[in-house]
Amino acid sequence: MNAETTTMNEQAVREPVLREVEMHLYRPNAPTTGTITRSERCTASGKAAGCVRHIEIDVSGTDLAGRCVPGQSIGVLAPGQDEKGRPHAVRLYSLASPTAGEDGKGQVISTTVKRTIDEHWDNHTLFLGVASNYLCDLQEGDKVQLTGPAGKRFVLPRDVDEHDYLFFATGTGIAPFRGMILDLIAAGCKSRITLIMGVPYATDLLYHSELLSIAEEHPNFSYITAISREQQEDVNDRLYVQDRLRTHKDQLLPQLSDERNLIYICGIAGMELGIFRQLARDLPPRDIEQYLRVDGEAMANIDAWDRKMLHKQIKTTRRIFLEVYA
Ligand code: A2P
């Protein structure tokens, strides 16, 4: 059977070999201590509606030093107790730092934290996220109890030059990709690296000037934004990340069709469905099959896809990496 007559289900998927990482060096019953060395707003403008902070933590002298890689999380133990009188459960935060850390020596790690501020749904009193507000309140020199690192599936491949990368982020979902992009650049990787970053307003873009300057210096890195509540600079429309597959078709479809390409998705739950739907609409069947396994009935009605169909009628191959949160 030649390539032309191979049916979709018989196609081989070029699976990546992931880098090996260390995990659970510290657990919640025996955490370690880090020291805050920097905390700064990392939105593109101080006028952004939400408060998101880039927080750096010195972990020198602990086993975390040099052992935290982008795509992994660290756990934070907020002091105090929950309403039932138990110590607060550990909260996981994605690392934003590259493997070499913020200091180039792996001694200073970082994360990207959005303050959770909301109303209780039942009585409309103020709800403040425990760990996010604790972390954002910390000052330089303050100590913080840490666990981790956690996670081994959402990381870069071992041989970074073997693949191209299409990263989709919304909001603080940018954290792992900032670290990964810095790792790829530091490794001298010449692969195609594309980041599509979605936020409500342009003022909310995170690490914006850093990403712009990486794009300026490295022609293989392309930084595309999707602003959901304002008109973009280039199109007269409000956009979600998946809409960039349409507006940047000429650039993105060849990258997606290349068997080297990997897709990483991180951010708000639901974004993955929109991306999968757009891939199913835009790619030729042979290419869809490299990322998604969709049963025949579902394929016939892409508009009817919903999240309940994920892992059942719609499955991902090992060329898609997914980390989404409610
Ligand atoms: P919107 O809230 O305008 O609908 P943040 O975490 O800073 O709130 O950003 C999340 C971004 O992801 C926002 O621009 C938000 O748009 C967008 N978003 C919300 N739901 C989806 C979805 N299902 N697919 C893609 N993007 C989404």
XYZ file of C-alpha atoms in Angstrom, residues 82-308:
227
model
C -9.484 26.007 55.648
C -13.046 26.474 56.944
C -12.981 22.909 58.330
C -9.879 23.660 60.411
C -7.515 21.594 58.252
C -4.250 22.946 56.853
C -4.782 24.357 53.357
C -4.260 21.789 50.625
C -1.232 22.215 48.414
C -1.899 24.334 45.287
C 0.026 23.669 42.090
C 1.514 26.480 40.019
C 3.146 26.021 36.627
C 6.768 26.991 36.432
C 7.419 29.985 34.180
C 11.194 29.710 34.424
C 13.436 27.913 31.942
C 15.469 24.906 33.100
C 18.403 27.219 33.845
C 16.173 29.242 36.141
C 15.885 33.020 36.175
C 19.521 33.265 37.247
C 21.023 30.952 34.603
C 22.058 28.503 37.341
C 18.773 26.849 38.219
C 18.750 28.406 41.687
C 15.851 30.805 41.097
C 12.566 29.450 39.766
C 9.466 31.438 38.856
C 5.746 31.160 38.382
C 2.938 33.302 36.996
C 0.077 33.923 39.407
C -3.283 35.521 38.812
C -5.110 36.742 41.895
C -8.420 34.902 42.206
C -11.023 37.451 43.236
C -14.693 36.567 42.815
C -18.061 36.405 44.535
C -19.505 33.367 46.302
C -22.260 32.206 43.947
C -24.804 31.580 46.715
C -24.606 34.787 48.779
C -22.535 37.172 46.607
C -19.945 37.825 49.328
C -16.285 38.295 48.391
C -14.320 35.174 47.520
C -10.532 35.412 47.604
C -8.436 32.522 46.312
C -6.289 31.425 49.240
C -2.974 30.532 47.653
C -3.007 32.996 44.746
C -3.578 35.992 47.010
C -1.102 34.694 49.571
C 1.553 34.336 46.881
C 0.814 37.715 45.285
C 0.984 39.433 48.691
C 4.439 38.010 49.498
C 7.291 40.519 49.536
C 10.940 40.131 48.618
C 12.694 38.186 51.362
C 9.537 36.381 52.531
C 9.721 32.601 52.887
C 7.363 30.183 51.164
C 6.769 26.454 51.705
C 7.162 24.443 48.504
C 6.594 20.906 47.231
C 7.312 19.216 43.923
C 8.224 19.332 41.208
C 5.137 17.630 39.737
C 4.288 16.452 36.235
C 6.178 14.598 33.542
C 3.849 14.517 30.535
C 3.641 18.178 29.593
C 7.310 18.759 28.827
C 9.505 19.273 25.780
C 10.943 16.331 23.847
C 14.384 15.032 24.690
C 15.810 16.020 21.320
C 14.324 19.457 20.736
C 15.633 19.721 17.155
C 13.539 16.718 16.078
C 10.307 18.726 16.227
C 8.529 21.980 15.475
C 6.300 23.555 18.110
C 2.889 25.176 18.035
C 1.985 26.541 21.454
C -1.556 27.738 22.255
C -1.906 29.695 25.517
C -4.681 31.643 27.177
C -4.024 33.856 30.199
C -1.582 32.420 32.719
C -1.401 29.313 30.505
C 1.572 31.148 29.012
C 3.740 30.185 32.034
C 5.070 26.806 30.817
C 5.543 28.127 27.291
C 7.644 31.054 28.415
C 10.006 28.537 30.067
C 9.900 26.168 27.099
C 10.571 28.920 24.562
C 13.514 30.174 26.640
C 14.804 26.566 26.803
C 14.470 26.106 23.033
C 16.247 29.382 22.327
C 18.999 28.591 24.841
C 19.523 25.217 23.140
C 20.055 27.029 19.820
C 17.008 25.213 18.415
C 16.297 26.317 14.852
C 12.928 24.548 14.598
C 9.720 26.463 13.848
C 8.368 27.728 17.165
C 4.981 29.435 17.077
C 3.146 30.860 20.070
C -0.510 31.865 19.835
C -1.465 33.795 22.943
C -5.045 34.664 23.872
C -6.169 37.268 26.412
C -9.253 39.488 26.842
C -7.552 42.860 26.241
C -4.173 43.826 24.797
C -3.244 45.238 28.202
C -3.544 41.683 29.613
C -0.779 40.204 27.437
C 1.774 38.519 29.710
C 5.549 38.650 29.189
C 4.684 40.680 26.105
C 7.843 42.749 25.679
C 10.060 39.729 26.405
C 8.236 37.653 23.774
C 8.363 40.490 21.261
C 12.102 40.809 21.658
C 12.647 37.041 21.339
C 10.608 37.154 18.101
C 12.691 40.059 16.846
C 15.985 38.284 17.510
C 14.960 34.784 16.419
C 13.241 34.511 13.044
C 12.228 30.902 13.767
C 10.040 32.129 16.655
C 6.693 33.603 15.740
C 4.500 35.340 18.314
C 0.834 35.772 17.404
C -1.734 37.298 19.739
C -5.514 36.778 19.828
C -7.451 39.423 21.733
C -10.977 38.311 22.606
C -12.655 41.554 23.633
C -11.129 44.176 21.353
C -10.331 44.663 17.724
C -6.887 43.315 16.738
C -4.184 45.293 15.041
C -4.442 43.185 11.874
C -8.051 42.072 11.536
C -11.305 43.819 12.210
C -12.488 41.173 14.625
C -12.327 39.799 18.147
C -10.525 36.502 18.232
C -9.938 33.342 20.194
C -6.637 31.492 19.771
C -8.145 28.907 17.396
C -9.275 31.687 15.036
C -5.597 32.312 14.295
C -5.574 28.996 12.425
C -7.867 30.796 9.977
C -6.227 34.246 9.845
C -2.696 32.774 9.665
C -3.562 29.785 7.526
C -0.678 30.259 5.094
C 1.830 30.156 7.916
C 0.211 27.609 10.217
C -1.152 24.927 7.898
C 2.277 23.992 6.484
C 3.652 23.779 10.025
C 0.713 21.597 11.105
C 1.121 19.356 8.060
C 4.761 18.706 8.820
C 5.190 15.451 10.695
C 7.761 17.155 12.932
C 5.139 19.370 14.499
C 3.867 19.072 18.084
C 0.932 20.998 19.558
C 0.936 22.166 23.179
C -2.210 23.714 24.672
C -2.376 25.406 28.081
C -5.047 27.612 29.623
C -8.764 27.856 30.138
C -10.799 24.627 29.942
C -12.750 24.597 26.705
C -10.011 26.127 24.568
C -8.897 22.673 23.461
C -12.270 21.908 21.919
C -12.218 25.056 19.796
C -8.698 24.223 18.611
C -9.605 20.602 17.798
C -12.670 21.752 15.911
C -10.668 24.203 13.846
C -8.021 21.570 13.102
C -10.732 19.158 11.959
C -12.188 21.818 9.688
C -8.958 23.124 8.187
C -6.616 20.171 7.823
C -6.741 17.465 5.182
C -7.812 14.087 6.668
C -4.258 12.694 6.598
C -3.042 15.571 8.754
C -5.985 15.538 11.163
C -5.148 11.933 11.926
C -1.696 12.990 13.094
C -3.280 14.883 15.987
C -6.807 13.575 16.522
C -8.653 10.278 16.349
C -12.277 11.144 15.694
C -14.986 8.584 15.147
C -16.881 8.740 11.861
C -20.143 10.059 13.253
C -18.437 12.891 15.125
C -16.357 13.780 12.073
C -19.556 14.215 10.093
C -20.809 16.905 12.470
C -17.944 18.999 13.797
C -20.295 21.788 14.905
C -21.903 19.430 17.427
C -18.644 18.604 19.278
C -18.694 19.195 23.008
C -16.269 18.545 25.849
C -18.073 15.369 26.941
